[in-house]
Amino acid sequence: MEKPSGIFKTEKGTKIIFAGGIVLIIIIFLFSLDHGGSKTEEPADHPAVLSEIDEYEQRLEERLAEIIKAIEGTGEVHIMITLERTEENVYSGRETSVAATITPTVRGALVICEGSENVIIRQKVTDAVCKVLGISAARVCVTY
């Protein structure tokens, strides 16, 4: 067997190499935490914008649930609506007053309701969702 050469000749040298390896692993770990957390900083008012969007989605979901519950043959209803974009304000000319507000566009809807195992009821629910939200049936999923 060959004898170790260089820094590995002594026990102290081996400990130094081992400690250096541990320090290197810790540094790599710390950098991965720093860069892996969130790559984009959210603006300070972002939570407020999210809560407005969440409230809008929730209102739509609640109103749609009431409508679906009124369809004969349906039972308990759970709804999830996803939006394409946030609410936008349109300003008139150079003025700072809002000329119009464009509401978010609905991307799709998921409806889970009792009774939708019946094809006729599922079709009625799908039609109601399409009409209320102004989206095509391809963007609606009704299941039980």
JSON list of C-alpha atoms in Angstrom, two decimals:
[
{"chain": "A", "resi": 1, "resn": "MET", "atom": "CA", "xyz": [0.00, 0.00, 0.00]},
{"chain": "A", "resi": 2, "resn": "GLU", "atom": "CA", "xyz": [1.28, 3.45, -0.89]},
{"chain": "A", "resi": 3, "resn": "LYS", "atom": "CA", "xyz": [1.95, 5.98, 1.82]},
{"chain": "A", "resi": 4, "resn": "PRO", "atom": "CA", "xyz": [-0.10, 9.20, 1.66]},
{"chain": "A", "resi": 5, "resn": "SER", "atom": "CA", "xyz": [1.80, 12.17, 0.35]},
{"chain": "A", "resi": 6, "resn": "GLY", "atom": "CA", "xyz": [1.51, 15.95, 0.79]},
{"chain": "A", "resi": 7, "resn": "ILE", "atom": "CA", "xyz": [-1.08, 17.31, 3.17]},
{"chain": "A", "resi": 8, "resn": "PHE", "atom": "CA", "xyz": [-2.49, 13.83, 3.88]},
{"chain": "A", "resi": 9, "resn": "LYS", "atom": "CA", "xyz": [0.75, 12.77, 5.61]},
{"chain": "A", "resi": 10, "resn": "THR", "atom": "CA", "xyz": [-0.43, 14.02, 8.97]},
{"chain": "A", "resi": 11, "resn": "GLU", "atom": "CA", "xyz": [-3.64, 13.60, 10.88]},
{"chain": "A", "resi": 12, "resn": "LYS", "atom": "CA", "xyz": [-3.86, 17.40, 11.18]},
{"chain": "A", "resi": 13, "resn": "GLY", "atom": "CA", "xyz": [-3.82, 17.78, 7.40]},
{"chain": "A", "resi": 14, "resn": "THR", "atom": "CA", "xyz": [-6.61, 15.26, 7.01]},
{"chain": "A", "resi": 15, "resn": "LYS", "atom": "CA", "xyz": [-8.72, 17.14, 9.56]},
{"chain": "A", "resi": 16, "resn": "ILE", "atom": "CA", "xyz": [-8.15, 20.43, 7.70]},
{"chain": "A", "resi": 17, "resn": "ILE", "atom": "CA", "xyz": [-9.29, 18.90, 4.41]},
{"chain": "A", "resi": 18, "resn": "PHE", "atom": "CA", "xyz": [-12.34, 17.36, 6.11]},
{"chain": "A", "resi": 19, "resn": "ALA", "atom": "CA", "xyz": [-13.27, 20.68, 7.80]},
{"chain": "A", "resi": 20, "resn": "GLY", "atom": "CA", "xyz": [-12.84, 22.51, 4.48]},
{"chain": "A", "resi": 21, "resn": "GLY", "atom": "CA", "xyz": [-15.21, 20.07, 2.81]},
{"chain": "A", "resi": 22, "resn": "ILE", "atom": "CA", "xyz": [-17.83, 20.60, 5.54]},
{"chain": "A", "resi": 23, "resn": "VAL", "atom": "CA", "xyz": [-17.52, 24.40, 5.20]},
{"chain": "A", "resi": 24, "resn": "LEU", "atom": "CA", "xyz": [-17.91, 24.11, 1.42]},
{"chain": "A", "resi": 25, "resn": "ILE", "atom": "CA", "xyz": [-21.07, 22.00, 1.82]},
{"chain": "A", "resi": 26, "resn": "ILE", "atom": "CA", "xyz": [-22.53, 24.55, 4.26]},
{"chain": "A", "resi": 27, "resn": "ILE", "atom": "CA", "xyz": [-21.78, 27.43, 1.88]},
{"chain": "A", "resi": 28, "resn": "ILE", "atom": "CA", "xyz": [-23.44, 25.61, -1.04]},
{"chain": "A", "resi": 29, "resn": "PHE", "atom": "CA", "xyz": [-26.46, 24.84, 1.14]},
{"chain": "A", "resi": 30, "resn": "LEU", "atom": "CA", "xyz": [-26.81, 28.49, 2.25]},
{"chain": "A", "resi": 31, "resn": "PHE", "atom": "CA", "xyz": [-26.59, 29.77, -1.33]},
{"chain": "A", "resi": 32, "resn": "SER", "atom": "CA", "xyz": [-29.22, 27.29, -2.48]},
{"chain": "A", "resi": 33, "resn": "LEU", "atom": "CA", "xyz": [-31.60, 28.54, 0.24]},
{"chain": "A", "resi": 34, "resn": "ASP", "atom": "CA", "xyz": [-31.04, 32.17, -0.72]},
{"chain": "A", "resi": 35, "resn": "HIS", "atom": "CA", "xyz": [-31.64, 31.67, -4.44]},
{"chain": "A", "resi": 36, "resn": "GLY", "atom": "CA", "xyz": [-34.26, 28.93, -4.19]},
{"chain": "A", "resi": 37, "resn": "GLY", "atom": "CA", "xyz": [-36.71, 30.79, -1.94]},
{"chain": "A", "resi": 38, "resn": "SER", "atom": "CA", "xyz": [-38.23, 33.34, -4.29]},
{"chain": "A", "resi": 39, "resn": "LYS", "atom": "CA", "xyz": [-36.52, 34.60, -7.38]},
{"chain": "A", "resi": 40, "resn": "THR", "atom": "CA", "xyz": [-38.87, 37.53, -7.89]},
{"chain": "A", "resi": 41, "resn": "GLU", "atom": "CA", "xyz": [-39.67, 40.07, -5.25]},
{"chain": "A", "resi": 42, "resn": "GLU", "atom": "CA", "xyz": [-43.35, 40.80, -4.89]},
{"chain": "A", "resi": 43, "resn": "PRO", "atom": "CA", "xyz": [-44.42, 44.43, -4.57]},
{"chain": "A", "resi": 44, "resn": "ALA", "atom": "CA", "xyz": [-45.47, 45.61, -1.13]},
{"chain": "A", "resi": 45, "resn": "ASP", "atom": "CA", "xyz": [-49.13, 45.92, -2.20]},
{"chain": "A", "resi": 46, "resn": "HIS", "atom": "CA", "xyz": [-49.23, 42.44, -3.75]},
{"chain": "A", "resi": 47, "resn": "PRO", "atom": "CA", "xyz": [-51.10, 40.81, -0.82]},
{"chain": "A", "resi": 48, "resn": "ALA", "atom": "CA", "xyz": [-53.82, 43.44, -1.12]},
{"chain": "A", "resi": 49, "resn": "VAL", "atom": "CA", "xyz": [-54.17, 42.78, -4.85]},
{"chain": "A", "resi": 50, "resn": "LEU", "atom": "CA", "xyz": [-54.32, 39.04, -4.21]},
{"chain": "A", "resi": 51, "resn": "SER", "atom": "CA", "xyz": [-56.97, 39.47, -1.56]},
{"chain": "A", "resi": 52, "resn": "GLU", "atom": "CA", "xyz": [-59.12, 41.55, -3.96]},
{"chain": "A", "resi": 53, "resn": "ILE", "atom": "CA", "xyz": [-58.80, 38.85, -6.61]},
{"chain": "A", "resi": 54, "resn": "ASP", "atom": "CA", "xyz": [-59.53, 36.13, -4.07]},
{"chain": "A", "resi": 55, "resn": "GLU", "atom": "CA", "xyz": [-62.60, 38.04, -2.89]},
{"chain": "A", "resi": 56, "resn": "TYR", "atom": "CA", "xyz": [-63.82, 38.46, -6.48]},
{"chain": "A", "resi": 57, "resn": "GLU", "atom": "CA", "xyz": [-63.34, 34.72, -7.15]},
{"chain": "A", "resi": 58, "resn": "GLN", "atom": "CA", "xyz": [-65.07, 33.85, -3.89]},
{"chain": "A", "resi": 59, "resn": "ARG", "atom": "CA", "xyz": [-68.08, 36.07, -4.69]},
{"chain": "A", "resi": 60, "resn": "LEU", "atom": "CA", "xyz": [-68.39, 34.47, -8.13]},
{"chain": "A", "resi": 61, "resn": "GLU", "atom": "CA", "xyz": [-68.12, 30.99, -6.63]},
{"chain": "A", "resi": 62, "resn": "GLU", "atom": "CA", "xyz": [-70.75, 31.72, -3.97]},
{"chain": "A", "resi": 63, "resn": "ARG", "atom": "CA", "xyz": [-73.23, 33.18, -6.44]},
{"chain": "A", "resi": 64, "resn": "LEU", "atom": "CA", "xyz": [-72.71, 30.35, -8.89]},
{"chain": "A", "resi": 65, "resn": "ALA", "atom": "CA", "xyz": [-73.12, 27.77, -6.11]},
{"chain": "A", "resi": 66, "resn": "GLU", "atom": "CA", "xyz": [-76.51, 29.29, -5.23]},
{"chain": "A", "resi": 67, "resn": "ILE", "atom": "CA", "xyz": [-77.61, 29.00, -8.85]},
{"chain": "A", "resi": 68, "resn": "ILE", "atom": "CA", "xyz": [-76.43, 25.40, -9.19]},
{"chain": "A", "resi": 69, "resn": "LYS", "atom": "CA", "xyz": [-78.09, 24.37, -5.91]},
{"chain": "A", "resi": 70, "resn": "ALA", "atom": "CA", "xyz": [-81.39, 25.64, -7.40]},
{"chain": "A", "resi": 71, "resn": "ILE", "atom": "CA", "xyz": [-81.13, 23.14, -10.26]},
{"chain": "A", "resi": 72, "resn": "GLU", "atom": "CA", "xyz": [-83.36, 20.18, -9.50]},
{"chain": "A", "resi": 73, "resn": "GLY", "atom": "CA", "xyz": [-81.36, 17.04, -8.70]},
{"chain": "A", "resi": 74, "resn": "THR", "atom": "CA", "xyz": [-78.22, 18.73, -7.41]},
{"chain": "A", "resi": 75, "resn": "GLY", "atom": "CA", "xyz": [-77.01, 18.50, -3.85]},
{"chain": "A", "resi": 76, "resn": "GLU", "atom": "CA", "xyz": [-73.90, 19.78, -2.12]},
{"chain": "A", "resi": 77, "resn": "VAL", "atom": "CA", "xyz": [-71.82, 21.99, -4.42]},
{"chain": "A", "resi": 78, "resn": "HIS", "atom": "CA", "xyz": [-68.14, 22.95, -4.42]},
{"chain": "A", "resi": 79, "resn": "ILE", "atom": "CA", "xyz": [-66.82, 25.40, -7.02]},
{"chain": "A", "resi": 80, "resn": "MET", "atom": "CA", "xyz": [-63.40, 26.69, -8.01]},
{"chain": "A", "resi": 81, "resn": "ILE", "atom": "CA", "xyz": [-63.04, 29.50, -10.52]},
{"chain": "A", "resi": 82, "resn": "THR", "atom": "CA", "xyz": [-59.72, 30.60, -12.00]},
{"chain": "A", "resi": 83, "resn": "LEU", "atom": "CA", "xyz": [-59.17, 34.04, -13.50]},
{"chain": "A", "resi": 84, "resn": "GLU", "atom": "CA", "xyz": [-57.09, 34.93, -16.54]},
{"chain": "A", "resi": 85, "resn": "ARG", "atom": "CA", "xyz": [-55.95, 38.37, -15.37]},
{"chain": "A", "resi": 86, "resn": "THR", "atom": "CA", "xyz": [-56.49, 40.89, -12.63]},
{"chain": "A", "resi": 87, "resn": "GLU", "atom": "CA", "xyz": [-58.84, 43.87, -12.67]},
{"chain": "A", "resi": 88, "resn": "GLU", "atom": "CA", "xyz": [-57.62, 46.75, -14.86]},
{"chain": "A", "resi": 89, "resn": "ASN", "atom": "CA", "xyz": [-58.40, 50.46, -14.72]},
{"chain": "A", "resi": 90, "resn": "VAL", "atom": "CA", "xyz": [-58.60, 52.43, -17.97]},
{"chain": "A", "resi": 91, "resn": "TYR", "atom": "CA", "xyz": [-57.72, 56.11, -17.58]},
{"chain": "A", "resi": 92, "resn": "SER", "atom": "CA", "xyz": [-59.08, 58.89, -19.78]},
{"chain": "A", "resi": 93, "resn": "GLY", "atom": "CA", "xyz": [-56.39, 60.86, -21.59]},
{"chain": "A", "resi": 94, "resn": "ARG", "atom": "CA", "xyz": [-53.89, 62.61, -19.34]},
{"chain": "A", "resi": 95, "resn": "GLU", "atom": "CA", "xyz": [-56.28, 62.79, -16.45]},
{"chain": "A", "resi": 96, "resn": "THR", "atom": "CA", "xyz": [-55.83, 60.58, -13.45]},
{"chain": "A", "resi": 97, "resn": "SER", "atom": "CA", "xyz": [-59.51, 59.73, -13.22]},
{"chain": "A", "resi": 98, "resn": "VAL", "atom": "CA", "xyz": [-60.63, 56.22, -14.08]},
{"chain": "A", "resi": 99, "resn": "ALA", "atom": "CA", "xyz": [-62.75, 56.12, -17.23]},
{"chain": "A", "resi": 100, "resn": "ALA", "atom": "CA", "xyz": [-63.59, 52.43, -16.97]},
{"chain": "A", "resi": 101, "resn": "THR", "atom": "CA", "xyz": [-62.74, 49.33, -15.01]},
{"chain": "A", "resi": 102, "resn": "ILE", "atom": "CA", "xyz": [-62.26, 46.03, -16.82]},
{"chain": "A", "resi": 103, "resn": "THR", "atom": "CA", "xyz": [-63.13, 43.06, -14.65]},
{"chain": "A", "resi": 104, "resn": "PRO", "atom": "CA", "xyz": [-60.97, 39.94, -14.71]},
{"chain": "A", "resi": 105, "resn": "THR", "atom": "CA", "xyz": [-61.58, 37.32, -17.39]},
{"chain": "A", "resi": 106, "resn": "VAL", "atom": "CA", "xyz": [-62.61, 33.85, -16.24]},
{"chain": "A", "resi": 107, "resn": "ARG", "atom": "CA", "xyz": [-60.16, 31.15, -17.37]},
{"chain": "A", "resi": 108, "resn": "GLY", "atom": "CA", "xyz": [-62.14, 28.13, -16.22]},
{"chain": "A", "resi": 109, "resn": "ALA", "atom": "CA", "xyz": [-64.40, 26.56, -13.63]},
{"chain": "A", "resi": 110, "resn": "LEU", "atom": "CA", "xyz": [-64.48, 23.31, -11.71]},
{"chain": "A", "resi": 111, "resn": "VAL", "atom": "CA", "xyz": [-67.81, 22.23, -10.25]},
{"chain": "A", "resi": 112, "resn": "ILE", "atom": "CA", "xyz": [-68.14, 19.26, -7.93]},
{"chain": "A", "resi": 113, "resn": "CYS", "atom": "CA", "xyz": [-71.74, 18.55, -7.05]},
{"chain": "A", "resi": 114, "resn": "GLU", "atom": "CA", "xyz": [-73.98, 15.76, -5.93]},
{"chain": "A", "resi": 115, "resn": "GLY", "atom": "CA", "xyz": [-76.28, 14.59, -8.70]},
{"chain": "A", "resi": 116, "resn": "SER", "atom": "CA", "xyz": [-73.84, 15.32, -11.52]},
{"chain": "A", "resi": 117, "resn": "GLU", "atom": "CA", "xyz": [-73.36, 11.59, -12.11]},
{"chain": "A", "resi": 118, "resn": "ASN", "atom": "CA", "xyz": [-76.65, 11.96, -14.01]},
{"chain": "A", "resi": 119, "resn": "VAL", "atom": "CA", "xyz": [-75.82, 13.08, -17.56]},
{"chain": "A", "resi": 120, "resn": "ILE", "atom": "CA", "xyz": [-78.85, 15.39, -17.82]},
{"chain": "A", "resi": 121, "resn": "ILE", "atom": "CA", "xyz": [-78.06, 17.17, -14.55]},
{"chain": "A", "resi": 122, "resn": "ARG", "atom": "CA", "xyz": [-74.37, 17.46, -15.52]},
{"chain": "A", "resi": 123, "resn": "GLN", "atom": "CA", "xyz": [-75.42, 19.10, -18.80]},
{"chain": "A", "resi": 124, "resn": "LYS", "atom": "CA", "xyz": [-77.74, 21.51, -16.98]},
{"chain": "A", "resi": 125, "resn": "VAL", "atom": "CA", "xyz": [-74.93, 22.47, -14.58]},
{"chain": "A", "resi": 126, "resn": "THR", "atom": "CA", "xyz": [-72.46, 22.91, -17.44]},
{"chain": "A", "resi": 127, "resn": "ASP", "atom": "CA", "xyz": [-74.94, 25.10, -19.35]},
{"chain": "A", "resi": 128, "resn": "ALA", "atom": "CA", "xyz": [-75.58, 27.23, -16.26]},
{"chain": "A", "resi": 129, "resn": "VAL", "atom": "CA", "xyz": [-71.85, 27.73, -15.62]},
{"chain": "A", "resi": 130, "resn": "CYS", "atom": "CA", "xyz": [-71.22, 28.63, -19.27]},
{"chain": "A", "resi": 131, "resn": "LYS", "atom": "CA", "xyz": [-74.03, 31.18, -19.32]},
{"chain": "A", "resi": 132, "resn": "VAL", "atom": "CA", "xyz": [-73.22, 32.77, -15.96]},
{"chain": "A", "resi": 133, "resn": "LEU", "atom": "CA", "xyz": [-69.47, 33.06, -16.53]},
{"chain": "A", "resi": 134, "resn": "GLY", "atom": "CA", "xyz": [-69.55, 33.64, -20.29]},
{"chain": "A", "resi": 135, "resn": "ILE", "atom": "CA", "xyz": [-67.14, 30.80, -21.08]},
{"chain": "A", "resi": 136, "resn": "SER", "atom": "CA", "xyz": [-67.28, 27.77, -23.37]},
{"chain": "A", "resi": 137, "resn": "ALA", "atom": "CA", "xyz": [-68.05, 24.26, -22.16]},
{"chain": "A", "resi": 138, "resn": "ALA", "atom": "CA", "xyz": [-64.42, 23.35, -22.87]},
{"chain": "A", "resi": 139, "resn": "ARG", "atom": "CA", "xyz": [-63.44, 25.55, -19.93]},
{"chain": "A", "resi": 140, "resn": "VAL", "atom": "CA", "xyz": [-65.88, 23.89, -17.52]},
{"chain": "A", "resi": 141, "resn": "CYS", "atom": "CA", "xyz": [-65.42, 20.63, -15.64]},
{"chain": "A", "resi": 142, "resn": "VAL", "atom": "CA", "xyz": [-68.43, 19.20, -13.82]},
{"chain": "A", "resi": 143, "resn": "THR", "atom": "CA", "xyz": [-67.86, 16.10, -11.74]},
{"chain": "A", "resi": 144, "resn": "TYR", "atom": "CA", "xyz": [-69.14, 14.30, -8.63]}
]
